[in-house]
């Protein structure tokens, strides 16, 4: 049957948009260079804490019962008629990178709250409870491991490991949870939900290229993060002959070039490699760098090819070290996740909801990491992608989805959650 059925529900797109804009003002900054307004709300900073308090207020206004666990994960719960039934879970994250837009993660959290508001306004009760999760440190850019809160909730990482992680100023995540008041009492291990569906911006160009409004996500590619520290020898840039140098800066540059040659070789399938952080010390024009630090972000939908890329990079680092007297390299594993396929039955429920809303949709793999890839260890999991403008740029103040695109995605989420919660 095509076309709207009674459980094809639509949300209040204007109210959703307003809450997205209001939340984006918390941690907002003006980018002088571009004149754009960005968001800087790193996990467990004062801005993130203020954003969390705002989301909790909206959850409580929507009648949700709120709990906070030892990782600072926030859950808002709308009871069902059968309190013994496992809940349908939705949600995402509101922590951001330092140069963010208004939508990454926030759309999934505020979209979930909007779904609950509509269920109440329409007087719809569901057998299953509906819960909205707000997961801590999804971005991983402050404490170095991404999808951290959801990985602990799903039992892949321990709270002790997470609490001990430090930011670049040496502050621990555990200490920041206490300082901001988000070291909650609730059990950090999530009871397996009935299903988890997350709505998120695509953060890429595929939906727009195919001129469709909604993406049914088939899975998330694997992620490998490591930090490399290179120790060389400081030396005068003018007086030191090249053959006497142990140049840490040069070694870092060679690693970046080698990563690109690995990608271009095609030997690692659809490998993507990024050196996002690079610092040399003492970072002065006329001194050969004594030390360099860089991060390597690898992505690959094929776990075997990812493993081979990591091994070959390690071998290259050894060659670099052996080939330069006085140079030593140390690596630190920051994050590692495998390719995660999403639940096919849930993907069909999402696709049917999109059809019932008359929305064109395609299936696609997620290039970005998401909390859903962690929660998938607990229950059937899938995602709804929302189209982005400007080639889907993200992790940038230019990140933008139209009010209509956001409403389309959350309407599909709402109808999907309602259908699952009445099963
Ligand atoms: O890194 C990622 O893919 C995600 O945005 N945390
Ligand atoms: Mn995100
Ligand atoms: Mn992100
Ligand atoms: Mn993500």
Short mmCIF file of C-alpha atoms in Angstrom, two decimals, residues 38-422:
data_model
loop_
_atom_site.label_atom_id
_atom_site.label_comp_id
_atom_site.label_asym_id
_atom_site.label_seq_id
_atom_site.Cartn_x
_atom_site.Cartn_y
_atom_site.Cartn_z
CA UNK A 38 30.27 28.15 13.81
CA UNK A 39 29.81 25.92 16.86
CA UNK A 40 32.59 24.93 19.25
CA UNK A 41 31.15 22.53 21.85
CA UNK A 42 33.78 19.93 22.66
CA UNK A 43 32.68 17.14 24.98
CA UNK A 44 32.30 18.14 28.65
CA UNK A 45 33.41 21.72 28.15
CA UNK A 46 31.27 24.41 29.75
CA UNK A 47 29.55 24.92 26.39
CA UNK A 48 28.73 21.21 26.14
CA UNK A 49 27.46 21.23 29.71
CA UNK A 50 25.19 24.18 28.89
CA UNK A 51 23.94 22.39 25.78
CA UNK A 52 23.26 19.27 27.85
CA UNK A 53 21.26 21.26 30.39
CA UNK A 54 19.21 22.79 27.57
CA UNK A 55 18.49 19.37 26.04
CA UNK A 56 17.49 17.97 29.44
CA UNK A 57 15.12 20.92 29.92
CA UNK A 58 13.52 20.21 26.53
CA UNK A 59 13.27 16.51 27.41
CA UNK A 60 11.56 17.27 30.72
CA UNK A 61 9.19 19.76 29.04
CA UNK A 62 8.30 16.92 26.65
CA UNK A 63 7.39 14.77 29.64
CA UNK A 64 10.39 12.44 29.42
CA UNK A 65 11.90 10.80 32.49
CA UNK A 66 15.61 11.66 32.35
CA UNK A 67 18.52 9.61 33.69
CA UNK A 68 22.28 10.20 33.42
CA UNK A 69 24.86 7.41 33.66
CA UNK A 70 28.49 7.31 34.85
CA UNK A 71 29.69 8.23 31.36
CA UNK A 72 27.46 11.28 31.23
CA UNK A 73 25.22 9.58 28.66
CA UNK A 74 21.75 11.14 28.99
CA UNK A 75 18.57 9.11 28.32
CA UNK A 76 15.05 10.54 28.12
CA UNK A 77 12.29 7.91 28.38
CA UNK A 78 8.64 8.04 27.27
CA UNK A 79 6.79 5.13 28.88
CA UNK A 80 4.83 2.65 26.81
CA UNK A 81 1.72 0.71 27.74
CA UNK A 82 3.93 -2.33 28.43
CA UNK A 83 6.71 -1.21 30.77
CA UNK A 84 8.30 -4.64 30.57
CA UNK A 85 8.83 -4.25 26.80
CA UNK A 86 12.32 -3.33 25.63
CA UNK A 87 12.32 0.30 24.44
CA UNK A 88 12.84 1.60 20.96
CA UNK A 89 15.92 3.83 21.21
CA UNK A 90 16.87 6.82 19.08
CA UNK A 91 19.32 9.69 19.67
CA UNK A 92 22.86 10.77 18.79
CA UNK A 93 25.30 13.32 20.29
CA UNK A 94 25.50 17.07 20.88
CA UNK A 95 29.24 17.34 21.48
CA UNK A 96 30.88 18.87 18.42
CA UNK A 97 34.25 19.37 16.80
CA UNK A 98 35.81 22.81 17.34
CA UNK A 99 34.69 24.13 13.95
CA UNK A 100 31.22 22.62 13.70
CA UNK A 101 27.89 23.48 12.19
CA UNK A 102 24.42 23.24 13.75
CA UNK A 103 23.36 19.78 12.64
CA UNK A 104 25.97 17.04 13.26
CA UNK A 105 24.50 14.85 16.03
CA UNK A 106 22.06 17.53 17.21
CA UNK A 107 19.55 16.63 14.51
CA UNK A 108 19.26 13.10 15.89
CA UNK A 109 18.79 14.26 19.48
CA UNK A 110 16.37 17.12 18.79
CA UNK A 111 14.61 15.04 16.14
CA UNK A 112 13.94 12.39 18.78
CA UNK A 113 12.51 14.96 21.17
CA UNK A 114 10.30 16.31 18.37
CA UNK A 115 8.98 12.80 17.68
CA UNK A 116 7.97 12.43 21.34
CA UNK A 117 6.24 15.83 21.27
CA UNK A 118 4.19 14.78 18.24
CA UNK A 119 3.24 11.42 19.77
CA UNK A 120 1.93 13.32 22.81
CA UNK A 121 0.14 15.99 20.74
CA UNK A 122 -1.49 13.30 18.63
CA UNK A 123 -2.43 11.33 21.77
CA UNK A 124 -0.59 8.29 20.44
CA UNK A 125 0.46 5.67 22.97
CA UNK A 126 2.87 2.89 22.09
CA UNK A 127 3.35 -0.58 23.56
CA UNK A 128 7.08 -0.07 23.83
CA UNK A 129 8.77 2.78 25.67
CA UNK A 130 10.59 5.24 23.41
CA UNK A 131 13.99 6.48 24.61
CA UNK A 132 16.29 9.20 23.35
CA UNK A 133 20.03 8.83 24.02
CA UNK A 134 22.59 11.67 24.10
CA UNK A 135 26.00 10.00 24.00
CA UNK A 136 29.17 11.52 25.45
CA UNK A 137 32.28 12.38 23.35
CA UNK A 138 31.03 11.00 20.05
CA UNK A 139 33.54 13.14 18.16
CA UNK A 140 36.57 11.97 20.11
CA UNK A 141 38.38 15.23 19.38
CA UNK A 142 38.88 16.22 23.03
CA UNK A 143 39.73 12.92 24.73
CA UNK A 144 41.05 11.06 21.69
CA UNK A 145 38.60 8.16 21.27
CA UNK A 146 35.46 8.65 19.19
CA UNK A 147 32.01 7.21 19.89
CA UNK A 148 33.24 6.90 23.48
CA UNK A 149 29.95 7.16 25.44
CA UNK A 150 28.11 4.75 23.16
CA UNK A 151 31.08 2.31 23.13
CA UNK A 152 30.94 2.17 26.95
CA UNK A 153 27.12 1.91 26.94
CA UNK A 154 27.41 -1.06 24.57
CA UNK A 155 30.15 -2.67 26.67
CA UNK A 156 32.99 -2.49 24.11
CA UNK A 157 35.06 -0.07 26.23
CA UNK A 158 35.18 0.10 30.03
CA UNK A 159 34.14 3.20 31.98
CA UNK A 160 37.50 3.01 33.78
CA UNK A 161 39.35 3.27 30.44
CA UNK A 162 37.15 6.18 29.38
CA UNK A 163 37.37 8.06 32.68
CA UNK A 164 41.18 7.93 32.56
CA UNK A 165 41.45 9.48 29.08
CA UNK A 166 42.96 12.96 29.13
CA UNK A 167 42.67 16.02 26.91
CA UNK A 168 45.67 18.01 25.68
CA UNK A 169 45.74 19.93 28.97
CA UNK A 170 45.89 16.72 31.00
CA UNK A 171 42.34 16.93 32.34
CA UNK A 172 40.67 13.51 32.64
CA UNK A 173 37.26 12.70 31.24
CA UNK A 174 36.25 11.39 34.68
CA UNK A 175 37.27 14.66 36.27
CA UNK A 176 35.38 16.66 33.66
CA UNK A 177 32.25 14.56 34.20
CA UNK A 178 32.39 15.45 37.89
CA UNK A 179 33.29 19.12 37.28
CA UNK A 180 30.33 19.61 34.91
CA UNK A 181 27.91 17.62 37.07
CA UNK A 182 27.33 14.88 34.50
CA UNK A 183 28.88 11.96 36.37
CA UNK A 184 25.44 10.42 36.82
CA UNK A 185 24.28 7.49 38.96
CA UNK A 186 22.61 5.39 36.27
CA UNK A 187 24.14 2.07 35.22
CA UNK A 188 26.58 2.73 32.40
CA UNK A 189 25.72 -0.50 30.56
CA UNK A 190 22.60 -0.06 28.47
CA UNK A 191 19.97 -2.82 28.63
CA UNK A 192 19.55 -4.02 25.03
CA UNK A 193 16.85 -1.93 23.35
CA UNK A 194 14.37 -3.54 20.95
CA UNK A 195 15.90 -1.48 18.14
CA UNK A 196 17.99 1.64 17.63
CA UNK A 197 17.37 4.12 14.80
CA UNK A 198 19.49 7.28 14.50
CA UNK A 199 18.75 10.24 12.26
CA UNK A 200 21.91 12.10 11.16
CA UNK A 201 23.05 14.44 8.42
CA UNK A 202 24.89 12.55 5.67
CA UNK A 203 27.97 14.77 5.95
CA UNK A 204 28.72 14.03 2.31
CA UNK A 205 27.53 14.66 -1.29
CA UNK A 206 25.81 11.38 -2.23
CA UNK A 207 22.14 12.23 -1.53
CA UNK A 208 22.43 15.55 -3.33
CA UNK A 209 24.29 13.98 -6.27
CA UNK A 210 21.42 11.48 -6.63
CA UNK A 211 18.87 14.25 -6.02
CA UNK A 212 17.06 12.32 -3.28
CA UNK A 213 15.94 13.58 0.13
CA UNK A 214 16.62 10.62 2.41
CA UNK A 215 19.33 8.00 2.84
CA UNK A 216 18.78 4.49 4.21
CA UNK A 217 22.16 3.67 5.73
CA UNK A 218 23.49 0.14 5.10
CA UNK A 219 26.39 0.30 7.54
CA UNK A 220 29.44 2.25 8.75
CA UNK A 221 32.99 1.82 7.49
CA UNK A 222 35.83 0.85 9.84
CA UNK A 223 37.88 3.54 11.60
CA UNK A 224 41.51 3.45 12.78
CA UNK A 225 43.00 6.38 14.72
CA UNK A 226 46.58 6.50 15.93
CA UNK A 227 48.91 9.20 17.22
CA UNK A 228 52.56 9.13 16.08
CA UNK A 229 55.26 10.94 18.06
CA UNK A 230 58.59 11.44 16.31
CA UNK A 231 61.74 12.28 18.28
CA UNK A 232 64.67 13.72 16.33
CA UNK A 233 67.34 16.28 17.21
CA UNK A 234 67.01 20.06 17.32
CA UNK A 235 69.68 21.77 15.21
CA UNK A 236 70.50 25.14 13.71
CA UNK A 237 68.82 25.43 10.29
CA UNK A 238 71.81 27.19 8.79
CA UNK A 239 74.87 25.54 10.22
CA UNK A 240 73.76 21.89 10.34
CA UNK A 241 74.64 19.87 7.20
CA UNK A 242 71.76 17.75 5.90
CA UNK A 243 73.48 14.40 6.53
CA UNK A 244 73.85 15.26 10.24
CA UNK A 245 70.17 15.96 10.77
CA UNK A 246 67.54 13.88 12.56
CA UNK A 247 64.68 16.03 11.27
CA UNK A 248 61.37 15.10 12.97
CA UNK A 249 59.44 17.53 10.77
CA UNK A 250 60.71 15.93 7.57
CA UNK A 251 59.77 12.47 8.88
CA UNK A 252 56.22 13.67 9.60
CA UNK A 253 55.93 15.06 6.09
CA UNK A 254 57.14 11.74 4.64
CA UNK A 255 54.45 9.88 6.57
CA UNK A 256 51.74 12.09 5.08
CA UNK A 257 53.09 11.60 1.55
CA UNK A 258 53.40 7.83 2.09
CA UNK A 259 49.78 7.58 3.26
CA UNK A 260 48.66 9.28 0.06
CA UNK A 261 50.74 6.87 -2.03
CA UNK A 262 49.06 3.95 -0.21
CA UNK A 263 45.62 5.33 -1.08
CA UNK A 264 46.59 6.03 -4.69
CA UNK A 265 48.08 2.52 -5.08
CA UNK A 266 44.58 1.00 -4.93
CA UNK A 267 46.07 -1.91 -2.98
CA UNK A 268 43.86 -1.15 0.04
CA UNK A 269 40.48 -0.87 -1.65
CA UNK A 270 38.54 2.27 -0.68
CA UNK A 271 41.08 3.36 1.95
CA UNK A 272 40.87 6.99 3.09
CA UNK A 273 43.75 8.47 5.06
CA UNK A 274 43.94 11.80 6.87
CA UNK A 275 46.64 13.55 8.89
CA UNK A 276 44.34 15.90 10.81
CA UNK A 277 46.72 17.01 13.56
CA UNK A 278 50.36 17.90 12.90
CA UNK A 279 52.63 19.82 15.26
CA UNK A 280 56.41 20.32 15.25
CA UNK A 281 58.55 21.54 18.14
CA UNK A 282 60.00 23.98 18.88
CA UNK A 283 58.04 25.20 15.84
CA UNK A 284 60.47 27.99 14.89
CA UNK A 285 61.67 28.99 11.44
CA UNK A 286 65.40 28.48 11.92
CA UNK A 287 65.42 25.32 14.06
CA UNK A 288 65.29 21.77 12.67
CA UNK A 289 62.31 20.20 14.50
CA UNK A 290 63.34 18.05 17.45
CA UNK A 291 59.89 16.55 17.79
CA UNK A 292 56.74 16.09 15.72
CA UNK A 293 53.30 14.75 16.61
CA UNK A 294 50.67 13.75 14.09
CA UNK A 295 47.42 11.80 14.04
CA UNK A 296 46.51 9.29 11.34
CA UNK A 297 42.81 8.69 10.62
CA UNK A 298 42.23 5.66 8.34
CA UNK A 299 38.80 4.62 7.05
CA UNK A 300 37.95 1.46 5.13
CA UNK A 301 34.73 -0.54 4.61
CA UNK A 302 36.88 -3.70 4.30
CA UNK A 303 38.39 -4.87 7.59
CA UNK A 304 41.07 -7.06 5.97
CA UNK A 305 42.30 -4.21 3.79
CA UNK A 306 42.24 -1.86 6.79
CA UNK A 307 44.41 -4.31 8.75
CA UNK A 308 46.85 -4.56 5.84
CA UNK A 309 47.04 -0.77 5.57
CA UNK A 310 47.83 -0.51 9.30
CA UNK A 311 50.51 -3.20 9.01
CA UNK A 312 52.11 -1.56 5.99
CA UNK A 313 52.09 1.84 7.68
CA UNK A 314 53.81 0.29 10.71
CA UNK A 315 56.44 -1.24 8.42
CA UNK A 316 56.99 2.15 6.76
CA UNK A 317 57.48 3.78 10.17
CA UNK A 318 60.14 1.16 11.01
CA UNK A 319 61.93 1.84 7.70
CA UNK A 320 61.83 5.57 8.36
CA UNK A 321 63.29 5.06 11.83
CA UNK A 322 66.03 2.66 10.64
CA UNK A 323 66.93 4.95 7.78
CA UNK A 324 67.54 8.06 9.90
CA UNK A 325 70.16 7.84 12.69
CA UNK A 326 68.92 9.61 15.78
CA UNK A 327 65.24 9.37 14.85
CA UNK A 328 62.77 7.35 16.98
CA UNK A 329 59.03 6.96 16.43
CA UNK A 330 56.34 5.94 18.92
CA UNK A 331 52.70 5.19 18.07
CA UNK A 332 49.63 5.25 20.35
CA UNK A 333 46.37 3.56 19.37
CA UNK A 334 43.48 6.04 19.85
CA UNK A 335 40.48 4.32 18.31
CA UNK A 336 39.70 1.25 16.27
CA UNK A 337 36.30 0.07 14.99
CA UNK A 338 35.40 -2.57 12.43
CA UNK A 339 33.00 -2.22 9.49
CA UNK A 340 29.49 -2.51 10.95
CA UNK A 341 26.56 -3.61 8.75
CA UNK A 342 23.12 -2.31 9.78
CA UNK A 343 20.00 -4.43 10.25
CA UNK A 344 18.27 -5.25 6.95
CA UNK A 345 14.76 -5.50 8.42
CA UNK A 346 15.11 -2.04 9.97
CA UNK A 347 16.43 -0.68 6.69
CA UNK A 348 13.22 -1.91 5.05
CA UNK A 349 11.08 -0.23 7.72
CA UNK A 350 12.94 3.05 7.08
CA UNK A 351 12.59 2.69 3.28
CA UNK A 352 8.85 1.97 3.64
CA UNK A 353 8.44 5.05 5.86
CA UNK A 354 10.22 7.15 3.25
CA UNK A 355 7.90 5.75 0.54
CA UNK A 356 4.84 6.48 2.69
CA UNK A 357 6.05 10.08 3.03
CA UNK A 358 6.51 10.21 -0.74
CA UNK A 359 10.25 10.75 -0.36
CA UNK A 360 12.86 9.57 -2.84
CA UNK A 361 15.57 7.59 -1.07
CA UNK A 362 18.69 5.57 -1.77
CA UNK A 363 20.74 3.14 0.29
CA UNK A 364 24.29 4.12 1.11
CA UNK A 365 27.24 3.32 3.37
CA UNK A 366 28.16 5.88 6.03
CA UNK A 367 31.59 7.44 5.51
CA UNK A 368 31.48 8.99 8.98
CA UNK A 369 31.46 7.17 12.30
CA UNK A 370 28.31 7.27 14.42
CA UNK A 371 27.02 6.13 17.80
CA UNK A 372 24.84 3.69 15.87
CA UNK A 373 27.90 1.59 15.02
CA UNK A 374 28.43 0.98 18.73
CA UNK A 375 24.77 0.42 19.71
CA UNK A 376 24.57 -2.14 16.87
CA UNK A 377 26.33 -4.54 19.28
CA UNK A 378 23.23 -4.47 21.50
CA UNK A 379 20.29 -4.61 19.11
CA UNK A 380 19.08 -4.28 15.49
CA UNK A 381 20.30 -0.86 14.40
CA UNK A 382 19.97 1.41 11.37
CA UNK A 383 20.17 5.08 10.40
CA UNK A 384 18.27 7.69 8.41
CA UNK A 385 20.45 10.19 6.54
CA UNK A 386 19.40 13.74 5.81
CA UNK A 387 20.67 15.55 2.74
CA UNK A 388 23.27 18.29 3.13
CA UNK A 389 23.99 21.32 0.97
CA UNK A 390 27.38 22.54 -0.35
CA UNK A 391 28.56 18.98 -1.17
CA UNK A 392 27.45 17.95 2.31
CA UNK A 393 30.39 19.72 3.93
CA UNK A 394 30.52 18.95 7.66
CA UNK A 395 32.77 19.55 10.65
CA UNK A 396 32.71 23.09 9.30
CA UNK A 397 30.55 26.19 9.90
CA UNK A 398 29.27 25.85 6.30
CA UNK A 399 27.50 22.60 7.29
CA UNK A 400 23.88 23.13 6.23
CA UNK A 401 20.69 21.18 5.67
CA UNK A 402 17.47 22.98 4.77
CA UNK A 403 14.50 23.07 7.19
CA UNK A 404 12.63 20.90 4.68
CA UNK A 405 15.43 18.32 4.52
CA UNK A 406 15.58 18.15 8.34
CA UNK A 407 11.80 17.71 8.54
CA UNK A 408 11.87 14.98 5.86
CA UNK A 409 14.46 12.99 7.81
CA UNK A 410 12.70 13.38 11.15
CA UNK A 411 9.33 12.49 9.60
CA UNK A 412 10.86 9.22 8.38
CA UNK A 413 12.39 8.73 11.84
CA UNK A 414 9.03 9.43 13.54
CA UNK A 415 7.11 6.97 11.38
CA UNK A 416 9.82 4.34 11.76
CA UNK A 417 9.96 4.71 15.56
CA UNK A 418 6.15 4.61 15.84
CA UNK A 419 5.94 1.41 13.80
CA UNK A 420 8.69 -0.25 15.83
CA UNK A 421 7.24 0.89 19.15
CA UNK A 422 3.87 -0.69 18.36
#
